[in-house]
Coordinates of C-alpha atoms in Angstrom, one line a residue:
Chain R
M478 CA 64.9 29.9 80.9
T479 CA 66.9 32.8 82.2
L480 CA 65.4 35.9 83.6
R481 CA 65.9 38.9 81.3
L482 CA 67.2 41.7 83.4
F483 CA 67.6 44.4 80.7
D484 CA 65.4 45.7 78.0
E485 CA 66.5 45.7 74.3
H486 CA 67.9 49.2 74.3
R487 CA 70.1 48.8 77.3
P488 CA 73.7 47.9 76.8
E489 CA 74.8 44.5 78.3
P490 CA 75.8 44.7 81.9
D491 CA 79.6 44.9 82.1
S492 CA 82.4 45.5 84.5
I493 CA 83.0 49.2 84.6
G494 CA 85.8 51.2 86.3
L495 CA 85.1 54.5 88.0
M496 CA 87.9 56.9 88.8
A497 CA 86.2 59.2 91.4
G498 CA 87.2 62.8 92.2
W499 CA 85.4 65.3 94.4
G500 CA 81.7 66.0 94.7
T501 CA 78.4 64.3 94.2
F502 CA 78.9 63.7 90.5
P503 CA 80.9 60.4 91.0
V504 CA 78.2 59.3 93.4
V505 CA 75.5 60.0 90.8
V506 CA 77.5 58.1 88.2
A507 CA 78.1 55.1 90.5
R508 CA 74.3 54.9 91.3
A509 CA 73.5 55.1 87.6
L510 CA 76.0 52.4 86.7
K511 CA 74.6 50.1 89.5
A512 CA 71.0 50.8 88.4
A513 CA 72.0 49.7 84.9
G514 CA 73.2 46.4 86.3
H515 CA 76.9 47.0 85.9
T516 CA 79.6 45.7 88.2
V517 CA 81.4 48.9 89.4
S518 CA 85.0 48.9 90.5
C519 CA 85.8 52.3 91.9
V520 CA 89.1 54.0 92.6
G521 CA 88.4 56.7 95.2
L522 CA 91.0 59.4 94.8
A523 CA 92.4 60.3 98.2
G524 CA 91.4 63.7 99.5
H525 CA 88.7 64.0 96.9
A526 CA 86.3 61.1 96.7
D527 CA 83.1 60.8 98.8
P528 CA 83.5 57.8 101.1
I529 CA 79.9 56.8 100.4
L530 CA 81.2 55.3 97.1
E531 CA 82.6 52.4 99.1
K532 CA 79.0 51.3 100.0
I533 CA 77.6 51.9 96.5
C534 CA 80.3 50.2 94.4
D535 CA 81.1 46.5 94.2
H536 CA 84.8 47.0 94.6
Y537 CA 86.5 50.0 96.1
L538 CA 90.1 51.2 96.3
P539 CA 90.9 54.4 98.2
C540 CA 94.1 55.5 96.6
P541 CA 96.3 58.6 96.2
V542 CA 96.1 60.4 92.8
A543 CA 99.6 59.8 91.5
R544 CA 99.4 55.9 91.6
L545 CA 98.5 55.1 88.1
G546 CA 100.1 51.7 88.3
Q547 CA 98.0 50.8 91.4
H548 CA 94.8 52.1 89.8
I549 CA 95.4 50.1 86.7
R550 CA 96.3 46.9 88.5
F551 CA 93.1 47.2 90.6
L552 CA 90.9 47.7 87.6
K553 CA 92.5 44.8 85.7
R554 CA 92.0 42.5 88.7
H555 CA 88.3 43.2 88.4
D556 CA 88.2 42.6 84.6
V557 CA 87.5 46.2 83.8
R558 CA 87.9 47.1 80.1
R559 CA 85.9 50.3 80.2
A560 CA 86.3 53.0 82.8
T561 CA 85.2 56.5 83.3
L562 CA 86.3 59.6 85.2
A563 CA 84.0 61.6 87.3
G564 CA 84.4 64.5 89.7
K565 CA 86.6 67.4 90.1
L566 CA 90.3 67.2 90.9
F567 CA 91.8 70.2 92.7
K568 CA 94.5 70.9 90.2
D569 CA 96.0 73.7 92.2
R570 CA 96.6 71.4 95.2
L571 CA 98.0 68.7 93.0
L572 CA 100.2 70.7 90.8
L573 CA 101.3 73.8 92.6
Q574 CA 102.9 72.3 95.6
K575 CA 106.7 72.3 95.7
M576 CA 107.9 69.6 93.3
G577 CA 104.4 69.4 91.7
W578 CA 103.1 65.9 91.5
L579 CA 106.4 64.5 92.9
S580 CA 105.1 65.8 96.3
L581 CA 102.3 63.3 95.9
L582 CA 104.6 60.2 96.2
P583 CA 103.8 58.9 92.7
D584 CA 104.4 55.3 91.8
F585 CA 106.9 54.3 89.1
R586 CA 104.3 54.2 86.4
T587 CA 103.1 57.7 87.1
I588 CA 106.6 59.1 87.0
R589 CA 107.4 57.3 83.7
A590 CA 104.1 58.5 82.1
F591 CA 104.5 62.1 83.2
A592 CA 108.2 62.5 82.9
P593 CA 108.2 63.6 79.3
I594 CA 106.0 66.5 80.2
Y595 CA 107.7 67.5 83.4
F596 CA 111.3 67.0 82.7
F597 CA 111.8 67.1 79.0
G598 CA 108.6 68.4 77.4
R599 CA 107.8 71.6 75.7
R600 CA 104.1 71.1 76.1
N601 CA 101.9 72.9 78.5
R602 CA 100.4 71.3 81.6
N603 CA 96.8 72.1 81.1
D604 CA 94.0 69.7 81.6
D605 CA 93.9 68.0 78.2
T606 CA 97.6 67.5 78.1
L607 CA 97.7 65.8 81.5
M608 CA 94.6 63.8 81.0
N609 CA 95.7 62.4 77.7
V610 CA 98.7 60.9 79.4
V611 CA 96.3 59.0 81.7
V612 CA 94.2 57.9 78.8
D613 CA 97.3 56.5 77.0
E614 CA 98.4 54.7 80.1
F615 CA 95.0 53.1 80.6
A616 CA 94.9 52.1 76.9
R617 CA 98.3 50.3 77.2
D618 CA 96.6 47.9 79.5
G619 CA 93.5 47.5 77.3
I620 CA 91.3 49.8 79.4
E621 CA 89.3 52.3 77.4
L622 CA 88.3 55.6 79.1
A623 CA 84.7 56.5 78.1
P624 CA 82.7 59.6 79.0
A625 CA 80.6 59.2 82.1
T626 CA 77.7 60.6 80.2
D627 CA 77.8 57.6 77.9
F628 CA 76.5 55.7 81.0
S629 CA 74.1 58.4 82.3
P630 CA 73.2 60.6 79.3
E631 CA 70.2 62.0 81.3
L632 CA 72.7 64.1 83.3
L633 CA 73.4 66.4 80.3
V634 CA 71.3 69.5 80.4
K635 CA 68.6 70.0 77.8
H636 CA 68.1 73.1 75.7
G637 CA 65.9 75.9 77.1
L638 CA 65.0 78.0 80.0
L639 CA 65.3 76.2 83.4
T640 CA 63.7 78.9 85.6
R641 CA 60.6 81.0 85.7
R642 CA 62.5 84.2 85.0
K643 CA 64.0 84.8 81.5
P644 CA 67.2 86.9 81.1
S645 CA 66.4 90.5 80.2
A646 CA 67.6 92.1 76.9
A647 CA 70.6 93.5 78.7
E648 CA 71.4 90.2 80.3
L649 CA 71.1 88.4 76.9
A650 CA 73.6 90.9 75.5
D651 CA 75.9 89.9 78.4
I652 CA 75.4 86.2 77.7
R653 CA 76.2 86.7 74.0
Y654 CA 79.4 88.6 74.8
G655 CA 80.5 86.4 77.7
W656 CA 79.8 83.3 75.6
Q657 CA 82.3 84.4 72.9
V658 CA 84.9 85.2 75.6
A659 CA 84.4 81.9 77.4
K660 CA 84.7 80.0 74.2
E661 CA 88.0 81.7 73.5
M662 CA 89.2 80.8 77.0
G663 CA 88.2 77.2 76.3
R664 CA 89.9 77.2 73.0
I665 CA 93.2 78.0 74.6
D666 CA 92.4 75.7 77.5
I667 CA 92.4 78.3 80.4
G668 CA 89.0 77.8 82.0
Q669 CA 85.3 77.4 81.5
S670 CA 83.7 80.4 83.1
V671 CA 83.5 84.2 82.8
A672 CA 81.5 86.8 84.7
V673 CA 80.1 89.7 82.7
K674 CA 78.2 92.8 83.6
G675 CA 77.1 95.5 81.2
R676 CA 79.3 93.9 78.5
V677 CA 82.4 94.3 80.7
V678 CA 84.3 91.1 81.5
V679 CA 84.6 91.2 85.3
A680 CA 86.3 87.9 86.0
V681 CA 87.9 85.1 84.0
E682 CA 88.4 81.7 85.5
A683 CA 91.8 80.0 85.3
I684 CA 92.9 77.5 87.9
E685 CA 90.9 78.8 90.8
G686 CA 87.6 77.2 89.7
T687 CA 84.2 78.5 88.9
D688 CA 83.0 79.2 92.4
S689 CA 86.1 81.4 93.2
C690 CA 85.6 83.2 89.9
I691 CA 82.0 83.9 90.9
R692 CA 82.9 85.1 94.3
R693 CA 85.6 87.4 92.9
A694 CA 83.1 88.9 90.5
G695 CA 80.8 89.5 93.5
Q696 CA 83.6 91.5 95.2
L697 CA 84.3 93.5 92.1
C698 CA 80.5 94.2 91.5
P699 CA 79.3 95.2 94.9
Q700 CA 75.9 96.0 93.5
G701 CA 75.7 92.5 92.0
G702 CA 73.5 91.7 89.0
F703 CA 76.1 90.1 86.9
T704 CA 75.9 87.1 84.5
V705 CA 77.9 83.9 84.7
V706 CA 78.6 82.0 81.5
K707 CA 80.0 78.5 81.7
V708 CA 80.7 76.6 78.5
A709 CA 82.4 73.5 77.1
K710 CA 85.6 74.0 75.1
P711 CA 85.1 74.1 71.4
Q712 CA 87.3 70.9 71.4
Q713 CA 85.6 69.5 74.5
D714 CA 86.6 65.9 75.2
M715 CA 83.5 64.5 77.0
R716 CA 85.8 62.1 78.9
F717 CA 87.1 64.8 81.2
D718 CA 86.4 68.1 82.8
V719 CA 82.9 68.4 81.4
P720 CA 81.3 71.6 82.7
T721 CA 79.3 70.7 85.7
I722 CA 76.9 72.7 87.8
G723 CA 74.8 71.9 90.8
K724 CA 73.2 73.4 93.9
L725 CA 76.6 74.7 95.1
T726 CA 77.0 76.8 92.0
I727 CA 73.6 78.4 92.6
E728 CA 74.3 79.0 96.3
T729 CA 77.6 80.7 95.4
M730 CA 75.9 82.9 92.8
I731 CA 73.2 83.9 95.3
A732 CA 75.9 84.9 97.9
A733 CA 77.9 86.8 95.3
G734 CA 74.9 88.6 93.8
A735 CA 74.9 87.0 90.4
K736 CA 71.6 87.0 88.6
V737 CA 72.0 84.9 85.4
L738 CA 73.7 81.6 84.6
A739 CA 74.1 80.6 81.0
I740 CA 75.3 77.0 80.3
E741 CA 75.7 74.9 77.2
A742 CA 72.9 72.5 76.3
G743 CA 74.0 68.9 75.8
K744 CA 77.5 69.6 77.0
T745 CA 77.0 70.5 80.7
I746 CA 76.2 68.1 83.5
L747 CA 73.4 69.4 85.7
L748 CA 73.2 67.7 89.1
D749 CA 70.0 67.8 91.1
E750 CA 68.1 69.7 88.5
P751 CA 64.8 70.0 90.5
E752 CA 66.6 71.5 93.5
V753 CA 68.7 73.7 91.3
A754 CA 65.7 75.2 89.5
A755 CA 63.7 75.6 92.8
L756 CA 66.6 77.4 94.5
A757 CA 67.1 79.7 91.5
N758 CA 63.4 80.5 91.3
K759 CA 63.2 81.3 95.0
H760 CA 66.0 83.9 94.5
G761 CA 64.9 85.3 91.2
L762 CA 67.8 83.9 89.3
S763 CA 67.6 83.0 85.6
I764 CA 69.3 79.9 84.2
I765 CA 69.3 79.3 80.5
S766 CA 70.8 76.4 78.5
L767 CA 71.8 77.3 75.0
H768 CA 73.4 75.8 72.0
D769 CA 76.6 77.4 70.7
S770 CA 74.8 78.6 67.6
D771 CA 71.9 80.4 69.4
A772 CA 74.2 81.9 72.0
L773 CA 76.4 83.4 69.3
Q774 CA 73.6 84.5 67.1
D775 CA 70.9 86.0 69.3
A776 CA 71.2 84.3 72.7
A777 CA 67.4 83.9 72.7
Chain I
M826 CA 118.1 138.8 70.1
T827 CA 115.9 136.3 71.9
L828 CA 117.2 133.6 74.2
R829 CA 116.9 130.1 72.7
L830 CA 115.3 127.9 75.3
F831 CA 115.2 124.7 73.3
D832 CA 117.6 122.8 71.2
E833 CA 117.0 121.9 67.6
H834 CA 115.6 118.4 68.2
R835 CA 113.0 119.5 70.8
P836 CA 109.5 120.2 69.6
E837 CA 108.4 123.8 70.0
P838 CA 106.9 124.5 73.5
D839 CA 103.2 124.3 73.4
S840 CA 100.1 124.3 75.5
I841 CA 99.5 120.7 76.5
G842 CA 96.5 119.2 78.3
L843 CA 97.0 116.4 80.8
M844 CA 94.1 114.2 81.9
A845 CA 95.4 112.7 85.1
G846 CA 94.3 109.4 86.7
W847 CA 95.8 107.5 89.6
G848 CA 99.4 107.0 90.5
T849 CA 102.8 108.5 89.9
F850 CA 102.7 108.2 86.1
P851 CA 100.7 111.5 85.6
V852 CA 103.2 113.2 87.9
V853 CA 106.1 112.0 85.9
V854 CA 104.5 113.1 82.7
A855 CA 103.6 116.5 84.1
R856 CA 107.2 117.0 85.2
A857 CA 108.5 115.9 81.8
L858 CA 106.2 118.3 80.0
K859 CA 107.2 121.2 82.2
A860 CA 110.9 120.3 81.8
A861 CA 110.4 120.4 78.0
G862 CA 109.0 124.0 78.4
H863 CA 105.4 123.3 77.7
T864 CA 102.5 125.0 79.4
V865 CA 100.5 122.3 81.2
S866 CA 96.8 122.4 81.8
C867 CA 95.8 119.5 83.9
V868 CA 92.4 117.9 84.7
G869 CA 92.9 116.0 87.9
L870 CA 90.2 113.2 87.9
A871 CA 88.5 113.2 91.3
G872 CA 89.3 110.3 93.5
H873 CA 92.2 109.4 91.3
A874 CA 94.7 112.2 90.7
D875 CA 97.6 113.0 93.0
P876 CA 97.0 116.6 94.4
I877 CA 100.7 117.4 93.9
L878 CA 99.8 117.9 90.2
E879 CA 98.2 121.3 91.2
K880 CA 101.7 122.5 92.2
I881 CA 103.5 121.2 89.1
C882 CA 101.1 122.3 86.4
D883 CA 100.3 125.8 85.2
H884 CA 96.6 125.3 85.3
Y885 CA 94.7 122.7 87.3
L886 CA 91.1 121.6 87.4
P887 CA 90.1 119.0 89.9
C888 CA 87.0 117.4 88.3
P889 CA 84.8 114.3 88.5
V890 CA 85.4 111.8 85.7
A891 CA 82.1 112.0 83.9
R892 CA 82.2 115.7 83.1
L893 CA 83.6 115.6 79.6
G894 CA 82.0 118.9 78.8
Q895 CA 83.7 120.6 81.7
H896 CA 87.1 119.0 80.9
I897 CA 86.9 120.2 77.3
R898 CA 85.9 123.7 78.2
F899 CA 88.8 124.0 80.6
L900 CA 91.3 122.8 78.1
K901 CA 90.0 125.1 75.4
R902 CA 90.1 128.0 77.7
H903 CA 93.8 127.4 78.0
D904 CA 94.4 127.0 74.2
V905 CA 95.1 123.3 74.4
R906 CA 95.1 121.6 71.0
R907 CA 97.0 118.5 72.1
A908 CA 96.3 116.5 75.3
T909 CA 97.4 113.3 76.8
L910 CA 95.9 110.7 79.3
A911 CA 98.0 109.3 82.0
G912 CA 97.3 107.2 85.0
K913 CA 95.0 104.4 85.9
L914 CA 91.2 104.7 86.2
F915 CA 89.5 102.3 88.5
K916 CA 87.1 100.9 86.0
D917 CA 85.4 98.7 88.5
R918 CA 84.5 101.6 90.7
L919 CA 83.4 103.7 87.7
L920 CA 81.4 101.1 85.8
L921 CA 80.1 98.5 88.2
Q922 CA 78.2 100.7 90.6
K923 CA 74.4 100.7 90.3
M924 CA 73.5 102.7 87.1
G925 CA 77.1 102.6 86.0
W926 CA 78.5 106.0 85.1
L927 CA 75.1 107.6 85.7
S928 CA 76.0 107.3 89.4
L929 CA 78.9 109.6 88.7
L930 CA 76.6 112.6 88.0
P931 CA 77.7 113.0 84.4
D932 CA 77.3 116.2 82.5
F933 CA 75.2 116.5 79.4
R934 CA 78.1 116.0 77.0
T935 CA 79.2 112.8 78.7
I936 CA 75.6 111.4 78.6
R937 CA 75.2 112.3 74.9
A938 CA 78.6 110.8 74.1
F939 CA 78.1 107.5 75.9
A940 CA 74.4 107.0 75.4
P941 CA 74.8 105.0 72.2
I942 CA 76.9 102.5 74.1
Y943 CA 74.8 102.3 77.2
F944 CA 71.3 102.6 75.9
F945 CA 71.2 101.5 72.3
G946 CA 74.5 99.9 71.5
R947 CA 75.5 96.4 70.8
R948 CA 79.2 97.1 71.4
N949 CA 81.0 95.9 74.4
R950 CA 82.2 98.3 77.1
N951 CA 85.9 97.4 77.3
D952 CA 88.6 99.9 77.5
D953 CA 89.1 100.7 73.8
T954 CA 85.5 101.1 73.1
L955 CA 85.0 103.6 76.0
M956 CA 88.2 105.5 75.4
N957 CA 87.5 106.0 71.7
V958 CA 84.3 107.8 72.7
V959 CA 86.4 110.2 74.7
V960 CA 88.9 110.6 71.8
D961 CA 86.0 111.5 69.4
E962 CA 84.6 114.0 71.8
F963 CA 87.9 115.8 72.2
A964 CA 88.4 115.7 68.4
R965 CA 85.1 117.5 67.9
D966 CA 86.6 120.5 69.7
G967 CA 89.9 120.3 67.9
I968 CA 91.8 118.7 70.7
E969 CA 94.0 115.8 69.6
L970 CA 94.7 113.1 72.1
A971 CA 98.4 112.0 71.8
P972 CA 100.2 109.2 73.7
A973 CA 102.0 110.4 76.8
T974 CA 105.1 108.6 75.6
D975 CA 105.3 111.0 72.7
F976 CA 106.2 113.6 75.3
S977 CA 108.4 111.4 77.4
P978 CA 109.6 108.4 75.3
E979 CA 112.4 107.6 77.8
L980 CA 109.7 106.0 80.0
L981 CA 109.3 103.1 77.6
V982 CA 111.3 100.1 78.8
K983 CA 114.2 99.0 76.7
H984 CA 114.9 95.5 75.5
G985 CA 116.9 93.2 77.8
L986 CA 117.5 91.8 81.2
L987 CA 116.8 94.4 84.0
T988 CA 118.1 92.4 86.9
R989 CA 121.2 90.4 87.9
R990 CA 119.3 87.1 87.9
K991 CA 118.2 85.7 84.5
P992 CA 115.1 83.5 84.2
S993 CA 115.9 79.8 84.4
A994 CA 115.1 77.5 81.5
A995 CA 111.8 76.4 83.2
E996 CA 110.9 80.1 83.8
L997 CA 111.7 80.9 80.1
A998 CA 109.2 78.2 79.1
D999 CA 106.6 79.8 81.4
I1000 CA 107.3 83.2 79.9
R1001 CA 106.9 81.8 76.4
Y1002 CA 103.6 80.1 77.2
G1003 CA 102.3 83.0 79.3
W1004 CA 103.2 85.4 76.6
Q1005 CA 101.0 83.6 74.1
V1006 CA 98.1 83.5 76.5
A1007 CA 98.5 87.2 77.5
K1008 CA 98.5 88.2 73.9
E1009 CA 95.3 86.3 73.3
M1010 CA 93.8 88.1 76.4
G1011 CA 94.9 91.4 74.9
R1012 CA 93.5 90.6 71.5
I1013 CA 90.0 90.1 72.9
D1014 CA 90.6 93.1 75.2
I1015 CA 90.2 91.3 78.6
G1016 CA 93.4 92.2 80.4
Q1017 CA 97.2 92.5 80.3
S1018 CA 98.6 90.0 82.7
V1019 CA 98.7 86.3 83.4
A1020 CA 100.5 84.3 86.1
V1021 CA 102.0 81.0 85.1
K1022 CA 103.8 78.2 86.9
G1023 CA 105.1 75.1 85.4
R1024 CA 103.2 75.9 82.2
V1025 CA 99.9 76.0 84.0
V1026 CA 98.0 79.3 83.8
V1027 CA 97.3 80.1 87.4
A1028 CA 95.5 83.4 87.0
V1029 CA 94.2 85.6 84.3
E1030 CA 93.6 89.4 84.8
A1031 CA 90.3 90.8 83.9
I1032 CA 88.9 94.0 85.5
E1033 CA 90.6 93.4 88.9
G1034 CA 94.0 94.8 87.8
T1035 CA 97.5 93.3 87.7
D1036 CA 98.2 93.6 91.5
S1037 CA 95.0 91.6 92.4
C1038 CA 95.8 89.1 89.8
I1039 CA 99.3 88.6 91.2
R1040 CA 98.0 88.3 94.8
R1041 CA 95.5 85.7 93.7
A1042 CA 98.2 83.7 92.0
G1043 CA 100.1 83.9 95.3
Q1044 CA 97.2 82.4 97.1
L1045 CA 96.8 79.6 94.6
C1046 CA 100.6 78.9 94.6
P1047 CA 101.4 78.7 98.3
Q1048 CA 104.9 77.7 97.4
G1049 CA 105.4 80.7 95.2
G1050 CA 107.9 80.7 92.4
F1051 CA 105.5 81.7 89.6
T1052 CA 106.0 84.0 86.6
V1053 CA 104.0 87.1 85.8
V1054 CA 103.7 88.2 82.1
K1055 CA 102.3 91.6 81.3
V1056 CA 102.1 92.7 77.7
A1057 CA 100.5 95.2 75.4
K1058 CA 97.6 94.2 73.3
P1059 CA 98.5 93.2 69.7
Q1060 CA 96.3 96.2 68.7
Q1061 CA 97.7 98.4 71.5
D1062 CA 96.8 102.1 71.2
M1063 CA 99.6 103.9 72.9
R1064 CA 97.2 106.7 73.9
F1065 CA 95.6 104.7 76.6
D1066 CA 96.1 101.8 79.0
V1067 CA 99.7 101.3 78.1
P1068 CA 101.0 98.5 80.4
T1069 CA 102.8 100.2 83.3
I1070 CA 104.9 98.8 86.1
G1071 CA 106.7 100.4 89.0
K1072 CA 107.8 99.7 92.5
L1073 CA 104.3 98.7 93.6
T1074 CA 104.3 95.9 91.1
I1075 CA 107.5 94.5 92.5
E1076 CA 106.4 94.8 96.1
T1077 CA 103.2 92.9 95.2
M1078 CA 105.2 90.2 93.5
I1079 CA 107.5 89.8 96.5
A1080 CA 104.6 89.5 98.9
A1081 CA 102.9 87.0 96.7
G1082 CA 106.0 84.9 96.0
A1083 CA 106.4 85.6 92.3
K1084 CA 109.9 85.2 90.9
V1085 CA 109.9 86.5 87.4
L1086 CA 108.3 89.4 85.5
A1087 CA 108.3 89.5 81.8
I1088 CA 107.3 92.8 80.1
E1089 CA 107.2 94.0 76.5
A1090 CA 110.1 96.1 75.4
G1091 CA 109.2 99.5 73.9
K1092 CA 105.5 99.1 74.8
T1093 CA 105.6 99.2 78.6
I1094 CA 106.1 102.2 80.9
L1095 CA 108.6 101.5 83.6
L1096 CA 108.4 104.0 86.4
D1097 CA 111.4 104.5 88.8
E1098 CA 113.6 102.0 86.9
P1099 CA 116.6 102.2 89.3
E1100 CA 114.5 101.5 92.4
V1101 CA 112.6 98.8 90.6
A1102 CA 115.8 97.0 89.6
A1103 CA 117.4 97.4 93.1
L1104 CA 114.3 96.0 94.8
A1105 CA 114.1 93.1 92.4
N1106 CA 117.8 92.3 92.8
K1107 CA 117.5 92.5 96.6
H1108 CA 114.8 89.8 96.5
G1109 CA 116.3 87.6 93.8
L1110 CA 113.6 88.4 91.3
S1111 CA 114.2 88.4 87.6
I1112 CA 112.7 91.1 85.3
I1113 CA 113.1 90.7 81.5
S1114 CA 111.9 93.0 78.8
L1115 CA 111.2 91.2 75.5
H1116 CA 110.0 91.9 72.0
D1117 CA 107.0 90.0 70.8
S1118 CA 109.2 88.1 68.3
D1119 CA 111.8 86.8 70.8
A1120 CA 109.2 86.0 73.5
L1121 CA 107.3 83.8 71.0
Q1122 CA 110.3 82.2 69.5
D1123 CA 112.7 81.4 72.2
A1124 CA 112.1 83.8 75.1
A1125 CA 115.8 84.2 75.4

């Protein structure tokens, strides 16, 4: 008789690849994968990944970003047929150096994969365009890229108020307006966040990231009291760049004087929920998680 | 026999009102109005207007922004039936203080006019919304607000290359892409400018203004070489917030490392054109003025 390690509803343990970027999210995913009994082979992207991943994962390869060939060989060596991406990549550092990704000493496979975009292409170089190149390359070697939230769905934020304080009527009006604008920004693949005060859009995120966008809004609103709305794209691919918030987001908001955070239920990864809620409550912030439909109708 | 002061094509000299915000644009407009023989009654908005206007104009009232009643009484006293707005207002300073425009000590007429937006309204507080309130108030007293470019159409930039250097093929691709994004931003009334490099949107202007947007792009692109696209809204009302560039724009671009400026022909006010072109040529910048149709088709 063999010992049954997993209950009926759990998927069979498997060999899973993890492409790890910056922050605690890859660490959370690695722990969740291990807890589910999977073998985890992790590529820690140089300059981004937390070194603690080496201790959590079964196999670990620290590796520069632009080495797709190396990444894929490592995953194949460990029989990975499903992999997931987790954690932020600093796109400005990667793309806006002189020569773009060529400055990253790419391997042959990366050059071949990205050449049509960089040298011949007419397509833009926003997130989805770039990431789909990676997806296709993985697929050529039989590795399917799956959303990290398939493995740890409990990370997706539930619908409702997360804090003691509710947004006021004026703040709800700002949420409603900011939500529409943020969805437009997502539709044309510019960024995820906007800051609004009194139905004026104070700041729109592009490549600088949410935290910089919040800090800028704080400078432009010296009295504070603005609202941050961070949403998924209408065409959000849950495999990459899922909106993610955590303690750092709240700390940035407190320093900048923001008062309200509206996020999208079921499409936002919320890290360290108890700490996030406690910190927001301590500073009188309001965090609300909405569906697209209620944000656009009455934000209530 | 009376001396004919004006040729056949010139409109009759008239009493014109000038609401003057920040910068040299109101000064240029005041001089053009005087040169055309008009009597000019100018409201110099406090904290914004150049004091030299007092010397150029026939009548001058320095006045805080939120005193619509006072502005209108002054213009009526001088028989003004047509007025024009010129020069930037620092919207962040005006709106994002505690209590918004209430902090500006508004007169009764301003409060009555804006109250529906601030206290009861569901509308946003972007430029067009706010400015149309002013237009309506002027109209109640028989004063029509006309575009400044009706009085000095020579300020509108003509179609074509303004510099010795043409944009490269890669820069044209960035112009084309940035143009589409900037038009979207205008359509939802967020801002006029975007910065693009290698078909990545680096920065999007909201309330901070074009110069800040350019400086931010410079920080995010330490190697420089990005393209700035500044366009009119698809629904541009030529009475207010017409895209305006001048020497300061080029100086900001040089400091930030931007290499190309694309603007909209016939819908952009270009101040000091000879100096602007000379400065751009000296630093190897390219400035190109396009119609919406050519920017979206081939940017050539």
